[in-house]
Coordinates of C-alpha atoms in Angstrom, one line a residue:
Chain A
M528 CA 3.4 12.6 -38.5
S529 CA 4.3 10.6 -41.4
G530 CA 6.7 7.7 -41.9
P531 CA 6.7 4.4 -40.2
S532 CA 9.0 5.4 -37.4
Q533 CA 6.8 8.1 -36.1
L534 CA 4.4 6.6 -33.8
R535 CA 2.2 8.6 -31.6
R536 CA 2.5 8.5 -28.0
A537 CA -0.5 8.8 -25.9
L538 CA -1.5 10.7 -22.8
V539 CA -4.0 8.8 -20.8
V540 CA -6.7 9.7 -18.5
G541 CA -8.4 7.3 -16.2
F542 CA -12.1 7.2 -15.4
V543 CA -13.9 5.9 -12.4
L544 CA -16.8 3.6 -13.0
V545 CA -19.5 3.5 -10.4
C546 CA -20.9 0.0 -10.2
G547 CA -23.5 -1.5 -7.9
S548 CA -22.5 -4.2 -5.5
V549 CA -23.2 -7.7 -6.8
A550 CA -24.1 -10.4 -4.4
N551 CA -21.9 -13.5 -3.9
P552 CA -21.0 -15.6 -5.7
V553 CA -20.9 -13.1 -8.5
A554 CA -17.9 -10.8 -8.7
A555 CA -17.9 -7.7 -10.8
N556 CA -14.8 -6.1 -12.3
A557 CA -14.9 -2.7 -13.7
Q558 CA -12.1 -1.1 -15.5
A559 CA -11.9 2.1 -17.4
T560 CA -9.0 3.2 -19.4
S561 CA -8.3 5.8 -22.0
F562 CA -5.5 5.2 -24.4
V563 CA -4.3 5.9 -27.8
T564 CA -3.7 3.4 -30.5
P565 CA -0.9 4.9 -32.4
G566 CA -0.1 4.7 -36.0
P567 CA 1.3 6.8 -38.8
D568 CA -1.1 9.3 -40.3
A569 CA -0.8 7.7 -43.7
R570 CA -2.9 4.8 -42.5
P571 CA -6.1 6.0 -41.0
L572 CA -7.1 2.5 -39.9
L573 CA -4.1 2.4 -37.6
D574 CA -4.5 5.9 -36.3
G575 CA -6.8 7.5 -33.8
S576 CA -7.6 7.4 -30.2
S577 CA -10.0 5.2 -28.3
A578 CA -11.3 4.7 -24.8
F579 CA -13.0 1.7 -23.4
A580 CA -14.8 0.8 -20.4
A581 CA -15.5 -2.8 -19.4
V582 CA -17.6 -4.5 -16.9
A583 CA -17.1 -8.2 -16.4
L584 CA -19.0 -10.6 -14.3
E585 CA -17.3 -13.7 -13.0
D586 CA -18.9 -16.3 -10.9
A587 CA -17.4 -18.5 -8.2
W588 CA -19.7 -21.5 -8.2
G589 CA -17.4 -24.2 -7.2
T590 CA -15.2 -25.3 -10.0
F591 CA -17.5 -24.3 -12.9
S592 CA -17.4 -20.7 -14.1
I593 CA -19.1 -18.5 -16.6
D594 CA -17.7 -15.1 -17.4
G595 CA -19.5 -12.4 -19.3
E596 CA -18.2 -9.1 -20.5
F597 CA -19.5 -6.1 -22.3
R598 CA -17.3 -3.3 -23.5
A599 CA -18.2 0.0 -24.9
Q600 CA -15.3 1.6 -26.8
S601 CA -15.0 4.8 -28.7
A602 CA -13.6 3.9 -32.0
P603 CA -11.2 5.6 -34.4
G604 CA -13.1 7.8 -36.7
G605 CA -16.0 8.2 -34.4
G606 CA -18.7 5.9 -33.3
W607 CA -18.7 3.3 -30.5
M608 CA -17.6 -0.3 -30.2
G609 CA -19.4 -3.0 -28.2
R610 CA -17.9 -6.3 -27.2
G611 CA -19.6 -9.3 -26.0
R612 CA -17.6 -12.1 -24.4
L613 CA -18.7 -15.5 -23.1
S614 CA -16.4 -17.8 -21.4
L615 CA -17.3 -21.3 -20.1
G616 CA -14.9 -23.1 -17.9
H617 CA -14.6 -26.2 -15.7
T618 CA -11.8 -27.0 -13.3
F619 CA -11.2 -30.5 -12.0
D620 CA -9.7 -29.5 -8.7
G621 CA -8.4 -32.9 -7.8
A622 CA -6.2 -33.1 -10.9
G623 CA -5.6 -29.4 -11.3
L624 CA -7.0 -29.7 -14.8
G625 CA -9.1 -27.1 -16.4
L626 CA -11.0 -26.7 -19.6
R627 CA -12.3 -23.4 -20.9
L628 CA -14.1 -22.1 -24.0
D629 CA -13.9 -18.4 -24.8
T630 CA -15.7 -16.5 -27.5
S631 CA -16.0 -12.8 -28.0
Y632 CA -17.4 -10.5 -30.6
D633 CA -16.5 -6.9 -31.1
Q634 CA -18.6 -4.6 -33.2
Q635 CA -17.9 -1.0 -34.0
L636 CA -20.9 1.1 -34.9
R637 CA -20.1 4.3 -36.8
R638 CA -22.5 7.1 -37.6
M639 CA -23.4 5.8 -41.0
D640 CA -22.2 2.3 -41.3
I641 CA -20.7 -0.7 -39.6
G642 CA -17.0 -0.3 -38.9
R643 CA -14.5 -2.7 -37.5
S644 CA -15.6 -6.0 -36.1
A645 CA -13.7 -9.0 -34.7
T646 CA -14.7 -12.5 -33.7
F647 CA -12.7 -14.7 -31.5
L648 CA -13.2 -18.3 -30.4
R649 CA -10.7 -20.2 -28.3
A650 CA -10.6 -23.5 -26.5
S651 CA -8.0 -24.0 -23.8
V652 CA -6.8 -26.8 -21.6
A653 CA -4.7 -26.0 -18.6
R654 CA -3.1 -28.0 -15.9
N655 CA -2.2 -26.0 -12.8
A656 CA -0.4 -27.0 -9.7
R657 CA 0.2 -24.6 -6.9
T658 CA 3.7 -23.5 -8.1
H659 CA 3.5 -24.3 -11.8
G660 CA 1.2 -25.0 -14.7
A661 CA 0.8 -25.2 -18.4
R662 CA -1.8 -24.3 -21.0
I663 CA -2.4 -25.2 -24.6
S664 CA -5.1 -23.5 -26.6
A665 CA -6.4 -23.3 -30.2
A666 CA -8.3 -20.3 -31.5
Y667 CA -10.0 -19.0 -34.6
A668 CA -10.1 -15.2 -35.1
R669 CA -11.7 -13.0 -37.7
G670 CA -11.3 -9.3 -38.0
I671 CA -12.8 -6.8 -40.5
G672 CA -12.3 -3.1 -40.3
G673 CA -11.1 0.0 -42.1
G674 CA -11.3 -1.7 -45.5
F675 CA -9.3 -4.7 -44.3
G676 CA -10.4 -8.1 -43.3
A677 CA -8.6 -11.2 -42.3
N678 CA -9.1 -14.5 -40.5
G679 CA -6.5 -16.5 -38.8
S680 CA -6.0 -19.6 -36.8
E681 CA -3.9 -19.6 -33.7
L682 CA -2.2 -22.3 -31.7
A683 CA -0.6 -21.3 -28.3
I684 CA 1.2 -23.0 -25.6
S685 CA 2.5 -21.6 -22.4
G686 CA 3.9 -22.6 -19.1
W687 CA 4.2 -20.8 -15.8
R688 CA 6.0 -21.3 -12.5
T689 CA 6.7 -19.3 -9.4
L690 CA 10.3 -18.3 -8.9
G691 CA 11.3 -16.6 -5.7
G692 CA 8.0 -14.8 -5.1
S693 CA 7.5 -14.0 -8.8
T694 CA 5.3 -15.8 -11.3
V695 CA 6.9 -16.2 -14.7
E696 CA 5.1 -17.4 -17.8
L697 CA 6.6 -18.2 -21.1
G698 CA 4.3 -18.5 -24.1
L699 CA 4.6 -19.2 -27.8
R700 CA 1.7 -18.2 -30.1
G701 CA 1.7 -19.2 -33.7
V702 CA -0.8 -17.5 -36.1
D703 CA -1.7 -18.3 -39.7
V704 CA -3.5 -15.5 -41.5
R705 CA -4.9 -16.6 -44.8
D706 CA -7.5 -14.2 -45.9
R707 CA -7.8 -12.4 -49.1
F708 CA -10.1 -9.4 -49.1
E709 CA -11.7 -7.5 -51.9
R710 CA -11.9 -3.7 -51.4
S711 CA -13.9 -1.3 -53.5
R712 CA -12.8 2.2 -54.2
F713 CA -15.4 4.7 -55.2
R714 CA -14.9 8.0 -57.1
T715 CA -17.5 10.7 -57.7
F716 CA -17.2 12.9 -60.8
N717 CA -19.4 15.4 -62.5
V718 CA -20.1 15.5 -66.2
A719 CA -22.4 18.1 -67.6
G720 CA -24.0 18.7 -64.3
Y721 CA -24.6 15.0 -63.6
D722 CA -22.9 13.1 -60.8
F723 CA -21.4 9.8 -61.7
V724 CA -19.7 7.3 -59.4
S725 CA -17.0 5.0 -60.6
R726 CA -16.1 1.8 -58.8
R727 CA -12.8 0.0 -58.8
T728 CA -12.3 -3.3 -57.0
E729 CA -8.9 -4.4 -55.8
T730 CA -7.9 -7.5 -53.9
V731 CA -5.8 -7.2 -50.8
D732 CA -3.9 -10.2 -49.7
L733 CA -3.7 -10.3 -45.9
G734 CA -2.0 -13.6 -45.7
G735 CA 0.9 -14.1 -43.4
E736 CA 2.4 -16.4 -40.8
Y737 CA 4.0 -15.3 -37.6
A738 CA 4.8 -16.5 -34.2
D739 CA 5.0 -14.5 -31.0
L740 CA 7.3 -15.6 -28.2
E741 CA 6.4 -13.7 -25.0
L742 CA 7.7 -13.8 -21.5
R743 CA 5.4 -12.4 -18.8
A744 CA 6.4 -11.9 -15.2
T745 CA 4.3 -10.9 -12.2
R746 CA 5.4 -10.0 -8.7
V747 CA 3.6 -8.6 -5.7
V748 CA 5.5 -6.3 -3.5
G749 CA 3.8 -4.9 -0.5
G750 CA 0.4 -5.4 -2.1
V751 CA 1.4 -3.7 -5.3
Q752 CA 1.4 -6.0 -8.3
L753 CA 4.1 -5.4 -10.8
R754 CA 3.9 -6.8 -14.3
A755 CA 6.3 -7.0 -17.2
W756 CA 5.9 -8.4 -20.7
G757 CA 8.6 -8.8 -23.2
G758 CA 8.3 -10.5 -26.6
T759 CA 9.5 -10.9 -30.1
R760 CA 7.7 -11.8 -33.4
F761 CA 9.0 -14.1 -36.0
G762 CA 7.6 -14.5 -39.6
H763 CA 5.7 -11.9 -41.5
E764 CA 2.4 -10.1 -41.5
H765 CA 0.7 -7.9 -44.1
D766 CA 2.3 -4.5 -44.7
A767 CA -0.6 -2.7 -43.1
F768 CA 0.6 -4.0 -39.8
A769 CA 4.3 -3.8 -40.4
Q770 CA 4.5 -0.5 -38.6
A771 CA 3.9 -2.1 -35.2
P772 CA 6.9 -3.2 -33.2
R773 CA 8.3 -6.7 -33.8
R774 CA 9.9 -6.6 -30.4
W775 CA 8.0 -5.2 -27.4
V776 CA 8.4 -4.5 -23.8
R777 CA 5.6 -3.4 -21.6
L778 CA 5.5 -2.7 -17.9
G779 CA 2.4 -2.5 -15.7
I780 CA 1.5 -1.8 -12.1
D781 CA -1.6 -2.5 -10.1
V782 CA -1.8 -0.5 -6.9
P783 CA -4.5 -1.3 -4.4
V784 CA -6.2 1.9 -3.3
T785 CA -8.8 0.2 -1.2
P786 CA -9.4 -3.6 -0.8
R787 CA -11.7 -3.4 -3.8
V788 CA -10.3 -0.7 -5.9
E789 CA -7.0 -0.8 -7.8
L790 CA -5.1 1.8 -9.8
L791 CA -3.8 0.3 -13.1
A792 CA -1.1 1.7 -15.3
T793 CA 0.8 0.2 -18.3
L794 CA 3.5 1.6 -20.5
G795 CA 5.3 0.2 -23.5
Q796 CA 4.6 -1.4 -26.8
I797 CA 1.9 -3.8 -27.9
P798 CA 2.2 -6.0 -31.0
S799 CA -0.3 -5.9 -33.8
R800 CA -3.0 -8.6 -34.2
P801 CA -3.6 -8.8 -38.0
E802 CA -6.1 -11.5 -37.6
L803 CA -8.3 -9.1 -35.6
S804 CA -7.5 -6.1 -37.7
A805 CA -6.0 -4.6 -34.5
P806 CA -3.0 -2.4 -34.8
G807 CA 0.0 -2.3 -32.5
G808 CA 2.2 0.4 -31.3
E809 CA 3.3 2.3 -28.3
H810 CA 0.9 3.1 -25.6
V811 CA 0.5 4.4 -22.1
S812 CA -2.6 3.7 -20.1
V813 CA -4.0 4.5 -16.7
G814 CA -7.2 3.1 -15.3
L815 CA -9.1 2.0 -12.2
R816 CA -10.5 -1.4 -11.5
W817 CA -13.3 -2.1 -9.1
R818 CA -14.2 -5.5 -7.8
S819 CA -17.3 -6.4 -5.9
R820 CA -15.4 -8.9 -3.8
S821 CA -12.1 -8.3 -2.3
G822 CA -9.6 -11.1 -1.8
P823 CA -6.5 -12.5 -3.3
R824 CA -6.1 -12.0 -7.0
D825 CA -6.0 -15.0 -9.2
E826 CA -2.4 -16.1 -9.8
P827 CA -1.3 -16.0 -12.4
I828 CA -3.7 -13.7 -14.2
A829 CA -2.9 -15.1 -17.6
I830 CA -4.1 -18.7 -16.8
P831 CA -7.8 -19.1 -17.4
V832 CA -8.5 -21.8 -14.9
R833 CA -8.1 -21.9 -11.2
A834 CA -5.3 -23.8 -9.4
P835 CA -6.3 -26.6 -7.1
A836 CA -7.8 -25.6 -3.7
S837 CA -5.3 -24.1 -1.3
R838 CA -3.6 -26.4 1.1
A839 CA -2.4 -23.5 3.3
H840 CA -2.2 -24.4 7.0
A841 CA -1.0 -22.6 10.1
R842 CA 0.6 -23.8 13.2
V843 CA 2.2 -22.3 16.3
E844 CA 5.6 -23.3 17.4
S845 CA 7.5 -22.6 20.6
D846 CA 10.1 -19.9 20.1
G847 CA 12.0 -19.7 23.3
P848 CA 10.7 -19.3 26.8
R849 CA 7.2 -18.0 26.9
E850 CA 7.2 -16.9 23.3
G851 CA 5.7 -18.5 20.2
R852 CA 6.1 -18.3 16.5
L853 CA 3.2 -18.4 14.0
V854 CA 4.0 -20.4 10.8
L855 CA 1.9 -20.5 7.7
A856 CA 2.8 -23.0 5.1
E857 CA 1.9 -23.6 1.4
L858 CA 0.4 -20.1 1.2
Y859 CA 1.4 -18.5 -2.1
A860 CA 0.6 -14.8 -1.9
G861 CA 2.2 -11.4 -2.0
R862 CA 1.4 -10.2 1.5
V863 CA 0.0 -11.9 4.6
E864 CA -1.0 -10.1 7.7
V865 CA -2.5 -11.1 11.0
R866 CA -4.1 -9.1 13.7
G867 CA -5.2 -10.2 17.1
D868 CA -5.0 -9.5 20.8
F869 CA -1.2 -9.7 20.8
T870 CA -1.1 -6.9 18.2
D871 CA -3.8 -4.7 19.9
W872 CA -5.8 -5.8 16.8
M873 CA -3.6 -3.8 14.5
P874 CA -2.4 -5.5 11.3
R875 CA 1.1 -7.0 11.4
E876 CA 2.8 -8.4 8.3
L877 CA 4.3 -11.8 8.3
R878 CA 7.8 -12.4 7.0
R879 CA 8.0 -14.4 3.8
G880 CA 10.0 -17.6 3.7
P881 CA 10.8 -20.1 1.0
N882 CA 8.2 -22.3 -0.7
G883 CA 5.1 -20.5 0.4
T884 CA 6.0 -20.2 4.1
W885 CA 5.3 -17.2 6.3
Q886 CA 6.4 -16.5 9.8
L887 CA 5.6 -14.1 12.7
T888 CA 7.8 -14.3 15.8
G889 CA 7.5 -12.9 19.2
I890 CA 4.0 -14.0 20.1
P891 CA 3.7 -13.9 23.9
S892 CA 2.6 -16.9 25.9
G893 CA -1.2 -17.2 26.3
T894 CA -4.4 -18.0 24.6
H895 CA -4.8 -15.6 21.7
R896 CA -7.6 -14.7 19.3
L897 CA -6.5 -13.6 15.9
T898 CA -7.5 -13.3 12.2
M899 CA -5.5 -13.0 9.0
R900 CA -5.8 -11.6 5.5
V901 CA -4.0 -12.3 2.3
D902 CA -3.2 -9.6 -0.3
F903 CA -5.5 -7.1 1.4
G904 CA -8.5 -9.4 1.2
E905 CA -11.1 -10.1 3.8
W906 CA -10.1 -10.9 7.3
G907 CA -10.8 -14.4 8.4
P908 CA -9.6 -17.3 10.5
L909 CA -6.3 -19.0 9.9
P910 CA -6.4 -22.2 8.0
A911 CA -6.2 -25.4 10.1
L912 CA -6.4 -23.6 13.5
P913 CA -9.3 -23.9 15.9
S914 CA -11.7 -21.1 15.4
L915 CA -14.9 -19.7 16.9
P916 CA -17.7 -17.4 15.8
G917 CA -16.5 -13.9 16.8
D918 CA -18.5 -11.6 19.0
F919 CA -18.5 -9.0 16.2
G920 CA -19.2 -11.3 13.2
G921 CA -17.0 -13.6 11.2
R922 CA -14.8 -16.1 12.8
V923 CA -11.6 -15.8 14.8
S924 CA -8.9 -18.3 15.4
L925 CA -7.8 -19.4 18.8
V926 CA -4.1 -20.3 19.4
V927 CA -2.4 -21.3 22.6
V928 CA 1.2 -20.3 23.0
P929 CA 2.8 -22.3 25.8
Chain B
M267 CA 19.2 23.0 53.0
R268 CA 20.6 19.5 53.3
S269 CA 17.4 18.4 55.1
F270 CA 15.3 19.7 52.2
T271 CA 17.4 17.7 49.8
V272 CA 17.0 14.5 51.8
L273 CA 13.2 15.2 52.1
G274 CA 13.0 15.8 48.4
A275 CA 14.8 12.6 47.5
G276 CA 12.6 10.8 50.0
L277 CA 9.4 12.2 48.3
V278 CA 10.8 11.2 44.9
L279 CA 11.4 7.6 46.1
L280 CA 8.0 7.4 47.6
A281 CA 6.3 8.8 44.6
A282 CA 8.2 6.4 42.2
P283 CA 5.9 3.3 42.8
L284 CA 2.9 5.5 42.6
G285 CA 4.1 6.9 39.3
A286 CA 4.6 3.3 38.0
V287 CA 1.0 2.4 38.9
D288 CA -0.2 5.6 37.4
G289 CA 1.9 4.9 34.3
H290 CA 0.2 1.5 33.9
A291 CA -3.2 3.1 34.2
Q292 CA -2.2 5.7 31.7
Q293 CA -1.1 3.0 29.3
V294 CA -4.4 1.2 29.5
D295 CA -6.3 4.4 29.3
Q296 CA -4.2 5.5 26.3
R297 CA -5.1 2.5 24.2
L298 CA -8.7 2.8 25.0
S299 CA -8.9 6.6 24.7
Q300 CA -7.1 6.7 21.4
R301 CA -9.3 4.2 19.7
L302 CA -12.7 4.4 21.4
S303 CA -15.0 7.3 22.0
T304 CA -14.8 8.9 25.4
D305 CA -18.2 7.4 26.5
L306 CA -17.2 3.9 25.4
A307 CA -13.7 4.2 27.0
T308 CA -15.3 5.2 30.2
T309 CA -17.7 2.3 30.1
V310 CA -14.9 -0.2 29.4
A311 CA -12.8 1.4 32.1
A312 CA -15.6 0.7 34.6
Q313 CA -15.6 -2.9 33.5
L314 CA -11.9 -3.1 34.0
D315 CA -12.2 -1.7 37.5
T316 CA -14.8 -4.3 38.4
A317 CA -12.7 -7.1 37.0
D318 CA -9.6 -5.8 38.8
A319 CA -11.5 -5.7 42.1
Q320 CA -12.6 -9.4 41.4
G321 CA -9.0 -10.4 40.8
L322 CA -9.7 -11.1 37.1
P323 CA -7.2 -10.3 34.3
T324 CA -8.1 -7.1 32.4
E325 CA -6.0 -7.4 29.3
S326 CA -8.5 -9.7 27.5
L327 CA -11.2 -7.2 28.2
I328 CA -9.2 -4.4 26.7
Q329 CA -8.5 -6.5 23.7
K330 CA -12.2 -7.3 23.3
A331 CA -13.0 -3.6 23.2
L332 CA -10.2 -3.0 20.6
E333 CA -11.4 -5.9 18.5
G334 CA -14.9 -4.5 18.4
S335 CA -13.5 -1.1 17.5
V336 CA -11.4 -2.3 14.5
K337 CA -14.4 -4.4 13.3
G338 CA -16.6 -1.5 13.3
A339 CA -19.1 -2.7 15.9
S340 CA -21.5 -0.3 17.5
E341 CA -20.7 1.0 21.0
D342 CA -23.5 -0.9 22.5
V343 CA -22.3 -4.2 21.0
I344 CA -18.8 -3.5 22.2
A345 CA -19.9 -2.6 25.7
R346 CA -22.1 -5.7 25.9
A347 CA -19.3 -8.0 24.6
V348 CA -16.8 -6.6 27.2
R349 CA -19.3 -7.1 30.0
D350 CA -20.2 -10.6 28.9
L351 CA -16.6 -11.5 28.7
R352 CA -16.0 -10.2 32.2
L353 CA -18.9 -12.3 33.5
R354 CA -17.6 -15.4 31.8
L355 CA -14.1 -14.8 33.1
G356 CA -15.5 -14.5 36.6
E357 CA -17.4 -17.7 36.1
A358 CA -14.3 -19.4 34.8
A359 CA -12.3 -18.2 37.8
H360 CA -14.9 -19.5 40.1
V361 CA -14.8 -22.9 38.4
L362 CA -11.1 -23.3 38.0
G363 CA -9.7 -21.3 41.0
P364 CA -6.3 -19.7 40.6
V365 CA -5.0 -20.5 37.1
D366 CA -3.2 -18.5 34.5
E367 CA -4.9 -16.1 32.2
A368 CA -4.6 -18.4 29.1
E369 CA -6.7 -21.0 30.9
L370 CA -9.2 -18.5 32.1
V371 CA -9.7 -17.1 28.6
A372 CA -10.1 -20.6 27.1
A373 CA -12.5 -21.6 29.8
A374 CA -14.5 -18.5 29.3
A375 CA -14.9 -19.4 25.6
V376 CA -16.0 -22.9 26.4
L377 CA -18.5 -21.7 29.0
S378 CA -20.1 -19.5 26.4
Q379 CA -20.8 -22.6 24.4
G380 CA -22.9 -24.2 27.1
V381 CA -20.3 -26.6 28.6
P382 CA -21.0 -27.0 32.3
G383 CA -18.5 -25.6 34.7
S384 CA -18.2 -29.0 36.5
E385 CA -16.9 -30.6 33.3
I386 CA -14.2 -27.9 33.0
R387 CA -13.3 -28.3 36.7
A388 CA -13.0 -32.1 36.2
M389 CA -10.5 -31.5 33.3
K390 CA -8.4 -29.3 35.5
T391 CA -8.5 -31.8 38.3
A392 CA -7.4 -34.5 35.9
S393 CA -4.4 -32.4 34.9
P394 CA -3.5 -30.3 37.9
D395 CA 0.1 -29.7 36.9
R396 CA -0.3 -28.6 33.3
S397 CA -2.3 -26.0 31.5
I398 CA -5.6 -27.1 30.1
A399 CA -5.8 -24.1 27.7
L400 CA -5.2 -26.1 24.6
P401 CA -7.6 -29.0 25.5
L402 CA -10.2 -26.3 26.2
V403 CA -9.6 -24.6 22.8
I404 CA -9.9 -27.9 21.1
L405 CA -13.1 -28.7 23.0
S406 CA -14.4 -25.3 21.9
D407 CA -13.4 -26.0 18.2
L408 CA -15.0 -29.4 18.2
I409 CA -18.3 -28.0 19.5
V410 CA -18.3 -25.4 16.7
R411 CA -17.8 -28.1 14.2
G412 CA -20.9 -29.9 15.3
V413 CA -19.8 -32.3 18.0
E414 CA -22.4 -32.5 20.8
P415 CA -21.1 -30.4 23.8
A416 CA -21.7 -33.1 26.4
S417 CA -20.0 -35.8 24.3
A418 CA -17.1 -33.4 23.4
S419 CA -16.4 -32.4 27.0
G420 CA -16.6 -36.0 28.2
T421 CA -14.2 -37.2 25.6
L422 CA -11.7 -34.4 26.3
L423 CA -11.9 -35.3 29.9
D424 CA -11.2 -39.0 29.2
L425 CA -8.2 -37.9 27.1
S426 CA -6.9 -35.6 29.8
R427 CA -7.2 -38.4 32.4
A428 CA -5.3 -40.7 30.1
G429 CA -2.4 -38.1 30.0
V430 CA -2.7 -37.4 26.3
D431 CA -0.3 -34.5 25.7
D432 CA -1.0 -31.3 23.7
G433 CA 0.8 -32.6 20.5
Q434 CA -1.3 -35.7 20.5
L435 CA -4.4 -33.7 21.1
G436 CA -3.6 -31.5 18.1
T437 CA -3.3 -34.6 15.9
F438 CA -6.5 -36.0 17.3
R439 CA -8.3 -32.8 16.5
Q440 CA -7.0 -32.7 12.9
R441 CA -8.1 -36.3 12.3
V442 CA -11.5 -35.6 13.6
I443 CA -11.8 -32.6 11.3
D444 CA -10.6 -34.6 8.3
D445 CA -13.2 -37.3 9.1
I446 CA -16.0 -34.7 9.3
A447 CA -14.9 -33.2 6.1
S448 CA -15.1 -36.7 4.5
G449 CA -18.7 -36.9 5.5
A450 CA -18.6 -38.6 9.0
L451 CA -21.0 -37.5 11.6
P452 CA -19.1 -35.1 14.0
T453 CA -19.8 -36.8 17.3
A454 CA -19.2 -40.3 15.8
A455 CA -16.0 -39.2 14.2
M456 CA -14.7 -37.7 17.5
Q457 CA -15.6 -40.8 19.5
T458 CA -14.0 -43.2 17.0
R459 CA -10.8 -41.2 16.9
A460 CA -10.8 -41.0 20.7
R461 CA -11.1 -44.7 21.0
G462 CA -8.1 -45.1 18.7
V463 CA -6.0 -42.7 20.9
L464 CA -7.1 -44.4 24.1
A465 CA -6.5 -47.9 22.8
N466 CA -2.9 -47.0 22.2
R467 CA -2.3 -45.6 25.6
P468 CA -0.5 -47.7 28.3
P469 CA -2.8 -48.6 31.2
G470 CA -2.6 -46.2 34.1
G471 CA -2.4 -43.0 32.1
A472 CA 0.6 -40.9 31.3
V473 CA 4.1 -42.5 31.3

């Protein structure tokens, strides 16, 4: 296991986190993944395995949001790593404009000393419409670990849009790493029965400039979310990180197991983050995510602010003699189902049309009670249709098919 | 031998309609028996028999039981909901007379919200040749959104008498909802929008 081309591949085991239910409007996300951060044996900093578990809280108070996160991560060389993250955001729904501040702090605690740490502070401005959006962010990052330290500034810009049921995001991230770090090397020797320690200090230049161009795509097929990342790096970084791939492709899949539990898996390469002292390499991961509140996933995941409120609406059209057609418009989702008295209350999937439209044909004439759900979320009334409190809780929509 | 063949064919022909009836019953029983417990299916079946004897449609009762089942309601709650719906359907049939099931189901929903049967009968009298299912659904929806029941039923009756069609009623409902969402008082919003609709109608009702 030596030489830059020999990167370890990881076998991954997922864990289940048991989390208590959190009352609305707070949602909890739990994710546990075991993975290996690969690297050649010659560089202990870049080698080793780690596992992390994360619990994140995310509120849903109107357009203002606060996220908090704590992670515990086993660190290379033993010990544990904690992460605190605070994120403040505000979305101006009318304009689809969002502001967000993120900060995080990672700290690795080893048995005898303090290991790797990383600090990250980012400010983002995003403008999101229902089918497209853009974001620009500036960040400062500092990472120290394994005898290396660096800080860097980052400027990133990205744009996303929905294309034929997929969400595609193209981002460019430029990083300037400017730190010089003094590293001490100690050597113990014995002379005439006495121990002596010699110290030699050397300066490590971690400077570098690089830019990452990355394309991210997300598509939901039958409730399963497929993700793909592909990118390339321009410029240069310090040799310590040169073993990581400069071109990467990563595939991911989120499979709903229940409305609140998802199975996650990713496979591929990840680039290094010198400004965080984080190595890159090949990896495989499997995990489970639990959410306290089921419902449609934020789309796209990478955008830190919410899109304007949904303008989805439903209507019933005549579709031949004594038959009707249910049409939902401006509903951007991966899967839409209805159930009602014309389906014997069994879920029936709507057929996707262009521009966020969904259709269900063959509804018989009559007055029908029905509910819908989006992406395996909660069942509820259809937007813009008359609705009543149901006899068994919740609300049900009423439609009349002539 | 020939006489036995003719007799056998005759028995088959006689039994065919009985088989069809039995098949319908089996179909109903199958949906209930597959998704409800035996006790609950029996209870619901008794309600269906009663409704059938009263000349009431039974499909909506079956659907009510299935809805309760998929939503995880207790058996007592489901049985009560089916019985209450049968009673409301009976009251609606008494109020409206012979109408189709869509109107009966909509009327049953409105009756459960406290609208007097006389108001519903007056709406049907004002529109004897067309279904009042949609006006009743809109009436029900407006009441849920905070419009006073008496005012809502009176307004829908005025609109029915003026010959406002289902499409215009749908537009009327949406505008009232928009006004309420903008902060208007529900009853005032409905009355204002109704005045606007009626002001644009030609005298004498529908044209």
